[in-house]
Coordinates of C-alpha atoms in Angstrom, one line a residue:
Chain A
X202 CA 79.8 173.7 146.2
X203 CA 79.9 175.3 150.0
X204 CA 79.5 173.1 152.8
X205 CA 79.6 169.8 150.7
X206 CA 83.1 167.9 149.7
X207 CA 83.3 166.7 146.2
X208 CA 83.2 163.1 147.5
X209 CA 80.0 163.6 149.5
X210 CA 78.5 165.3 146.3
X211 CA 79.3 162.5 143.8
X212 CA 78.0 159.8 146.5
X213 CA 74.7 162.3 146.7
X214 CA 74.8 162.2 143.1
X215 CA 75.0 158.7 142.5
X216 CA 71.9 158.1 144.9
X217 CA 70.0 160.4 143.1
X218 CA 70.7 158.7 139.5
X219 CA 70.3 155.4 141.5
X220 CA 66.6 156.5 142.5
X221 CA 66.0 158.4 139.2
X222 CA 66.4 155.4 137.3
X223 CA 64.7 153.0 139.7
X224 CA 61.5 155.3 139.5
X225 CA 61.7 156.1 135.6
X226 CA 62.6 159.3 134.1
X227 CA 60.7 160.9 131.0
X228 CA 63.8 163.3 130.4
X229 CA 66.1 162.2 128.1
X230 CA 68.6 160.0 129.6
X231 CA 71.6 161.5 131.5
X232 CA 75.2 160.0 130.5
X233 CA 76.5 157.4 132.8
X234 CA 79.3 158.3 135.1
X235 CA 83.0 158.4 134.5
X236 CA 86.3 158.6 136.3
X237 CA 89.7 158.6 135.0
X238 CA 93.2 160.4 134.9
X239 CA 93.6 162.5 131.3
X240 CA 96.8 163.8 130.8
X241 CA 97.5 163.5 134.8
X242 CA 94.6 164.9 136.1
X243 CA 91.6 163.5 137.6
X244 CA 88.6 164.0 135.6
X245 CA 85.0 162.8 137.2
X246 CA 81.6 163.0 136.1
X247 CA 78.2 161.8 136.9
X248 CA 74.4 162.8 137.5
X249 CA 73.8 165.2 140.2
X250 CA 71.0 166.8 142.0
X251 CA 71.9 170.1 141.0
X252 CA 71.9 171.1 144.7
X253 CA 74.9 173.5 144.7
X254 CA 72.8 176.5 145.2
X255 CA 75.3 178.4 142.8
X256 CA 73.8 181.5 140.6
X257 CA 74.3 179.3 137.4
X258 CA 72.1 177.0 135.6
X259 CA 71.9 173.9 137.8
X260 CA 72.2 171.1 135.2
X261 CA 71.4 167.4 136.6
X262 CA 75.3 166.5 135.5
X263 CA 78.2 167.4 137.4
X264 CA 81.8 167.3 136.4
X265 CA 85.0 167.7 138.3
X266 CA 88.7 168.4 137.5
X267 CA 91.0 167.4 140.4
X268 CA 87.9 167.4 142.6
X269 CA 86.8 171.3 141.7
X270 CA 83.8 171.7 139.7
X271 CA 83.5 172.4 136.4
X272 CA 80.3 174.3 135.1
X273 CA 79.2 172.2 132.0
X274 CA 76.1 172.5 129.8
X275 CA 73.9 170.3 127.7
X276 CA 72.5 171.9 124.4
X277 CA 69.3 170.9 123.0
X278 CA 70.9 168.6 120.3
X279 CA 72.7 166.7 123.2
X280 CA 76.0 168.2 123.1
X281 CA 78.1 169.6 125.9
X282 CA 80.1 172.7 126.4
X283 CA 82.0 174.1 129.5
X284 CA 82.5 177.3 131.2
X285 CA 86.2 176.9 129.8
X286 CA 85.1 175.8 126.1
X287 CA 81.9 177.4 126.0
X288 CA 81.5 178.1 122.1
X289 CA 82.6 174.7 120.9
X290 CA 80.1 171.6 121.6
X291 CA 81.6 168.2 122.1
X292 CA 79.5 164.8 122.2
X293 CA 79.8 163.8 126.0
X294 CA 80.5 165.4 129.4
X295 CA 83.7 163.4 129.3
X296 CA 84.9 165.0 126.0
X297 CA 84.0 168.5 127.5
X298 CA 86.0 167.2 130.8
X299 CA 88.9 166.1 128.4
X300 CA 88.7 169.6 126.4
X301 CA 88.7 171.4 130.1
X302 CA 92.1 169.9 130.9
X303 CA 93.6 170.3 127.1
X304 CA 92.5 174.0 127.8
X305 CA 93.6 174.6 131.3
X306 CA 97.2 173.6 130.4
X307 CA 97.9 172.4 134.1
X308 CA 96.3 175.4 135.5
X309 CA 94.0 174.9 138.6
X310 CA 90.3 175.0 137.9
X311 CA 88.6 177.8 140.1
X312 CA 85.4 176.8 142.0
X313 CA 82.2 178.7 140.2
X314 CA 81.9 181.0 143.1
X315 CA 85.2 182.4 143.1
X316 CA 84.3 185.2 141.1
Chain B
X99 CA 76.6 210.8 116.8
X100 CA 78.9 207.7 117.1
X101 CA 80.2 206.3 114.3
X102 CA 81.4 202.7 114.4
X103 CA 84.6 202.2 112.1
X104 CA 86.0 199.1 110.6
X105 CA 88.7 198.7 112.7
X106 CA 91.2 198.1 109.9
X107 CA 90.6 202.1 108.7
X108 CA 91.3 203.4 112.2
X109 CA 94.1 206.2 112.3
X110 CA 97.1 205.6 114.8
X111 CA 95.5 208.3 117.0
X112 CA 92.0 206.6 117.3
X113 CA 94.1 203.3 117.8
X114 CA 95.7 205.1 120.6
X115 CA 92.6 206.6 122.1
X116 CA 90.5 203.5 121.9
X117 CA 93.4 201.7 123.9
X118 CA 93.7 204.3 126.6
X119 CA 90.0 204.3 127.2
X120 CA 90.0 200.7 127.8
X121 CA 92.9 200.6 129.8
X122 CA 91.3 203.3 132.0
X123 CA 88.1 201.1 132.6
X124 CA 90.0 198.3 133.3
X125 CA 92.2 200.2 135.9
X126 CA 88.8 201.6 137.8
X127 CA 87.6 198.4 137.9
X128 CA 84.7 199.2 135.8
X129 CA 85.9 196.5 133.0
X130 CA 85.9 193.6 135.3
X131 CA 82.3 194.1 135.8
X132 CA 81.2 194.0 132.1
X133 CA 83.0 190.4 132.4
X134 CA 81.4 189.7 135.4
X135 CA 78.1 190.2 133.8
X136 CA 78.7 188.0 130.7
X137 CA 80.0 185.1 132.1
X138 CA 77.0 185.3 134.6
X139 CA 74.5 185.1 131.7
X140 CA 76.4 182.5 129.5
X141 CA 76.3 180.0 132.7
X142 CA 72.7 180.6 133.3
X143 CA 71.2 180.8 129.7
X144 CA 70.0 177.4 129.1
X145 CA 68.2 175.7 126.2
X146 CA 65.4 174.1 128.3
X147 CA 65.1 177.2 130.6
X148 CA 65.6 180.9 130.8
X149 CA 67.4 182.3 128.1
X150 CA 68.4 186.1 127.6
X151 CA 71.9 186.7 126.5
X152 CA 72.6 183.7 124.4
X153 CA 71.0 180.8 122.4
X154 CA 68.1 182.8 122.4
X155 CA 66.2 185.4 120.0
X156 CA 67.5 188.2 122.3
X157 CA 71.1 187.4 121.7
X158 CA 71.2 190.2 119.2
X159 CA 69.4 192.9 121.5
X160 CA 70.8 191.8 124.5
X161 CA 74.6 192.1 123.1
X162 CA 73.5 195.7 121.4
X163 CA 72.4 196.8 124.7
X164 CA 75.7 195.5 126.3
X165 CA 77.9 196.9 124.0
X166 CA 76.4 200.2 124.1
X167 CA 76.9 200.3 128.1
X168 CA 80.5 199.6 127.1
X169 CA 80.9 202.3 124.6
X170 CA 78.9 204.8 126.9
X171 CA 81.2 203.9 129.6
X172 CA 84.4 204.4 127.3
X173 CA 82.7 207.7 126.0
X174 CA 82.8 208.6 129.8
X175 CA 86.6 208.4 129.6
X176 CA 87.0 210.0 126.3
X177 CA 83.9 211.1 124.5
X178 CA 85.8 210.9 120.9
X179 CA 86.2 206.8 121.4
X180 CA 83.4 204.8 119.3
X181 CA 83.8 200.8 119.2
X182 CA 85.2 199.7 115.9
X183 CA 84.6 196.6 114.2
X184 CA 86.4 193.4 113.2
X185 CA 84.9 192.2 109.8
X186 CA 86.9 188.9 110.3
X187 CA 85.6 187.5 107.0
X188 CA 87.9 190.2 105.5
X189 CA 90.6 190.7 108.1
X190 CA 91.4 186.8 108.6
X191 CA 95.1 186.3 109.1
X192 CA 97.0 186.7 112.0
X193 CA 99.2 189.1 110.3
X194 CA 96.1 191.6 110.1
X195 CA 96.8 194.8 111.6
X196 CA 94.0 194.5 114.4
X197 CA 96.9 192.0 116.4
X198 CA 99.4 194.6 115.8
X199 CA 101.5 196.2 118.7
X200 CA 100.3 199.2 118.8
X201 CA 96.4 197.7 118.7
X202 CA 95.5 194.8 120.2
X203 CA 98.9 192.4 120.5
X204 CA 99.3 189.1 119.0
X205 CA 98.6 185.8 119.5
X206 CA 100.1 184.0 122.5
X207 CA 103.5 181.9 122.7
X208 CA 103.7 178.2 122.5
X209 CA 103.1 176.4 126.0
X210 CA 101.1 178.8 127.9
X211 CA 99.5 180.9 125.3
X212 CA 100.6 184.0 127.0
X213 CA 100.1 187.0 124.9
X214 CA 103.6 189.1 124.8
X215 CA 103.0 192.3 122.9
X216 CA 100.7 194.8 122.9
X217 CA 98.9 197.1 125.4
X218 CA 97.0 194.3 126.8
X219 CA 100.1 191.7 127.7
X220 CA 100.6 190.9 131.3
X221 CA 104.2 192.1 131.2
X222 CA 102.7 195.8 131.1
X223 CA 101.0 195.5 134.3
X224 CA 98.1 196.8 133.0
X225 CA 95.8 194.0 132.2
X226 CA 95.4 191.5 134.9
X227 CA 92.9 189.1 134.5
X228 CA 90.3 189.1 137.7
X229 CA 87.2 187.7 136.6
X230 CA 88.5 184.2 135.4
X231 CA 87.5 180.3 135.8
X232 CA 91.2 179.1 136.5
X233 CA 94.0 180.2 138.1
X234 CA 95.8 182.0 135.4
X235 CA 95.9 185.8 135.9
X236 CA 97.4 186.7 132.1
X237 CA 95.6 187.6 129.0
X238 CA 95.8 184.2 126.6
X239 CA 95.2 183.7 122.7
X240 CA 96.0 181.0 120.3
X241 CA 95.0 182.6 116.9
X242 CA 93.8 180.0 114.3
X243 CA 94.3 176.5 116.4
X244 CA 91.1 175.8 117.9
X245 CA 89.9 175.8 114.4
X246 CA 91.6 176.8 111.0
X247 CA 89.7 179.4 109.1
X248 CA 87.5 182.3 110.4
X249 CA 84.0 182.4 108.3
X250 CA 84.8 183.3 104.6
X251 CA 82.5 185.9 103.1
X252 CA 80.4 183.4 101.1
X253 CA 79.6 182.3 104.5
X254 CA 78.5 185.3 105.8
X255 CA 76.6 185.6 102.7
X256 CA 74.6 182.4 103.0
X257 CA 73.6 183.4 106.7
X258 CA 72.4 186.9 105.7
X259 CA 70.0 185.3 103.2
X260 CA 68.1 183.6 105.9
X261 CA 64.8 185.4 105.3
X262 CA 63.4 184.5 108.9
X263 CA 64.6 186.1 112.0
X264 CA 64.6 182.9 114.5
X265 CA 62.4 179.9 114.8
X266 CA 60.8 177.6 117.5
X267 CA 62.1 176.5 119.9
X268 CA 64.1 179.6 120.0
X269 CA 67.2 178.3 121.4
X270 CA 70.4 176.4 120.0
X271 CA 68.2 174.0 118.1
X272 CA 66.6 176.7 116.0
X273 CA 66.7 177.3 112.4
X274 CA 66.4 180.6 111.2
X275 CA 68.9 183.9 111.0
X276 CA 69.4 184.5 114.5
X277 CA 71.1 180.9 115.5
X278 CA 73.1 180.8 112.3
X279 CA 74.3 184.0 113.3
X280 CA 75.5 182.8 116.6
X281 CA 76.5 179.6 115.2
X282 CA 75.1 176.8 116.9
X283 CA 73.5 175.6 113.5
X284 CA 75.1 175.8 110.2
X285 CA 78.1 177.2 109.0
X286 CA 78.7 178.9 112.5
X287 CA 79.7 182.4 112.3
X288 CA 80.1 184.0 116.0
X289 CA 80.6 180.9 118.0
X290 CA 83.8 179.9 115.6
X291 CA 85.5 183.3 116.0
X292 CA 85.3 183.0 119.8
X293 CA 87.0 179.8 119.0
X294 CA 89.6 180.5 116.7
X295 CA 91.0 183.2 118.7
X296 CA 91.3 181.1 121.6
X297 CA 92.1 181.8 125.1
X298 CA 89.9 183.7 127.4
X299 CA 87.7 184.4 124.1
X300 CA 87.0 181.0 124.0
X301 CA 85.3 180.6 127.3
X302 CA 82.7 182.2 129.4
X303 CA 84.9 185.2 130.7
X304 CA 85.4 186.1 127.1
X305 CA 85.1 189.9 127.4
X306 CA 88.5 189.5 129.0
X307 CA 90.1 190.2 125.8
X308 CA 89.4 193.4 124.2
X309 CA 88.8 191.9 121.0
X310 CA 85.3 190.7 122.3
X311 CA 83.9 194.0 121.5
X312 CA 85.2 194.4 118.1
X313 CA 83.8 190.8 117.2
X314 CA 80.3 191.8 118.7
X315 CA 80.6 195.3 117.2
X316 CA 80.7 193.2 113.8
X317 CA 77.8 190.6 114.9
X318 CA 75.6 193.6 115.5
X319 CA 76.7 195.2 112.2
X320 CA 75.7 191.7 110.4
X321 CA 72.2 192.5 112.3
X322 CA 72.0 195.4 110.8
X323 CA 72.6 194.4 107.3
X324 CA 70.2 191.6 107.5
X325 CA 67.5 194.2 108.3
X326 CA 68.3 196.1 105.6
X327 CA 68.1 192.8 103.3
X328 CA 65.0 191.8 104.7
X329 CA 62.8 194.8 105.5
X330 CA 59.7 192.8 106.1
X331 CA 60.9 190.5 108.2
X332 CA 61.1 191.3 111.9
X333 CA 62.3 189.9 115.6
X334 CA 60.1 187.2 116.7
X335 CA 58.7 185.7 118.9
X336 CA 56.2 188.6 119.5
X337 CA 54.3 187.3 122.9
X338 CA 53.6 185.0 125.5
X339 CA 56.8 182.5 124.8
X340 CA 58.1 180.9 128.0
X341 CA 61.9 181.4 129.5
X342 CA 62.7 183.6 126.2
X343 CA 62.3 187.6 125.7
X344 CA 59.5 188.4 123.4
X345 CA 59.5 191.4 121.3
X346 CA 57.7 193.8 124.1
X347 CA 59.2 192.1 127.5
X348 CA 62.3 193.8 129.4
X349 CA 65.5 192.2 129.3
X350 CA 67.8 191.1 132.3
X351 CA 70.1 193.1 133.5
X352 CA 68.6 196.5 133.0
X353 CA 64.9 195.5 132.9
X354 CA 64.1 198.6 131.4
X355 CA 64.8 198.1 127.8
X356 CA 63.0 195.8 125.5
X357 CA 64.1 194.2 122.1
X358 CA 61.7 196.4 120.4
X359 CA 63.8 199.3 121.5
X360 CA 66.9 198.2 120.2
X361 CA 65.7 196.8 116.9
X362 CA 67.1 200.3 115.2
X363 CA 70.5 201.4 116.1
X364 CA 70.4 204.6 114.3
X365 CA 69.3 206.2 117.4
X366 CA 72.5 205.2 119.1
X367 CA 75.2 205.1 116.4
X368 CA 75.6 204.7 112.5
X369 CA 78.5 202.5 110.8
X370 CA 80.8 203.9 108.6
X371 CA 79.6 202.1 105.7

């Protein structure tokens, strides 16, 4: 997410989410936000504008592990996956973030564009 | 003509040549281009948008072409090499010869999942994980911990018996053979094997583990078996489907090849059985 800090991204995401709910969206409701420390690492998630300009699918929900964006995707049945657990759907984006923390075993996540 | 063999039947010399060719592609940087391409597609293919490599009817022809590219790259190093396949419904334990030190090496150690033996262990210096989603540069596996059991022959049979190739909405919610083989619905074949191996194989950069090719060569063989089982069934959809590769649409990233060109593998390779 070049040129924009995580904090600003989350603020912008929150603003978008507020606007969206105010006008009422017909798309399936995005899950709510979360912010917690899981196994010693901060995981955060919330609705986002998808304005990261990365080459992957710009979803409408953003997840971060220690401030680094984790690429997540929603399946048609409402389940979620992330790039570090891409073949094992879980129920919520928070569960995907927790699965990522478990998979990472303490390793830092790399931003999407690192490759 | 290339003959793809069951990995369990390879001779010591065939294993040695396969490993050496893979390591040469790694050394020259060509290997990592395959990892990069796969990750780009897996992150971009979505159920509600454009989808080509995964969660869509073209999952099977896309991977058939992707494996052909890789096999041809191997053959540019050693023309005797063909992709072996791993029948995970038969060779379903960590004691399979697939995981021996003379072939792919075994599972990762406790704690950090690092593979400690075989030609792809980080300690060899020959297998740096460069295209990655986290800071770890060593090959990892955790065989049989993300999920306990590989698919059984009976589960494979239940999927091969599905007579329809794919169904609307042509994504991870679909009924039909393709999605049951891919694993988003039902007993879960392909996806489950990625999870069973663990490590990089469970991530978007799964081709970092050479077993990726052997897994997909067997998925590809199952497509062929399904075709023989259901000669009247065919690839769908056949035209006019938004975001989905129809039978005669060209596929990214090649843009010159259509599913229709890939339905018959016998022009490219045959199987040992």
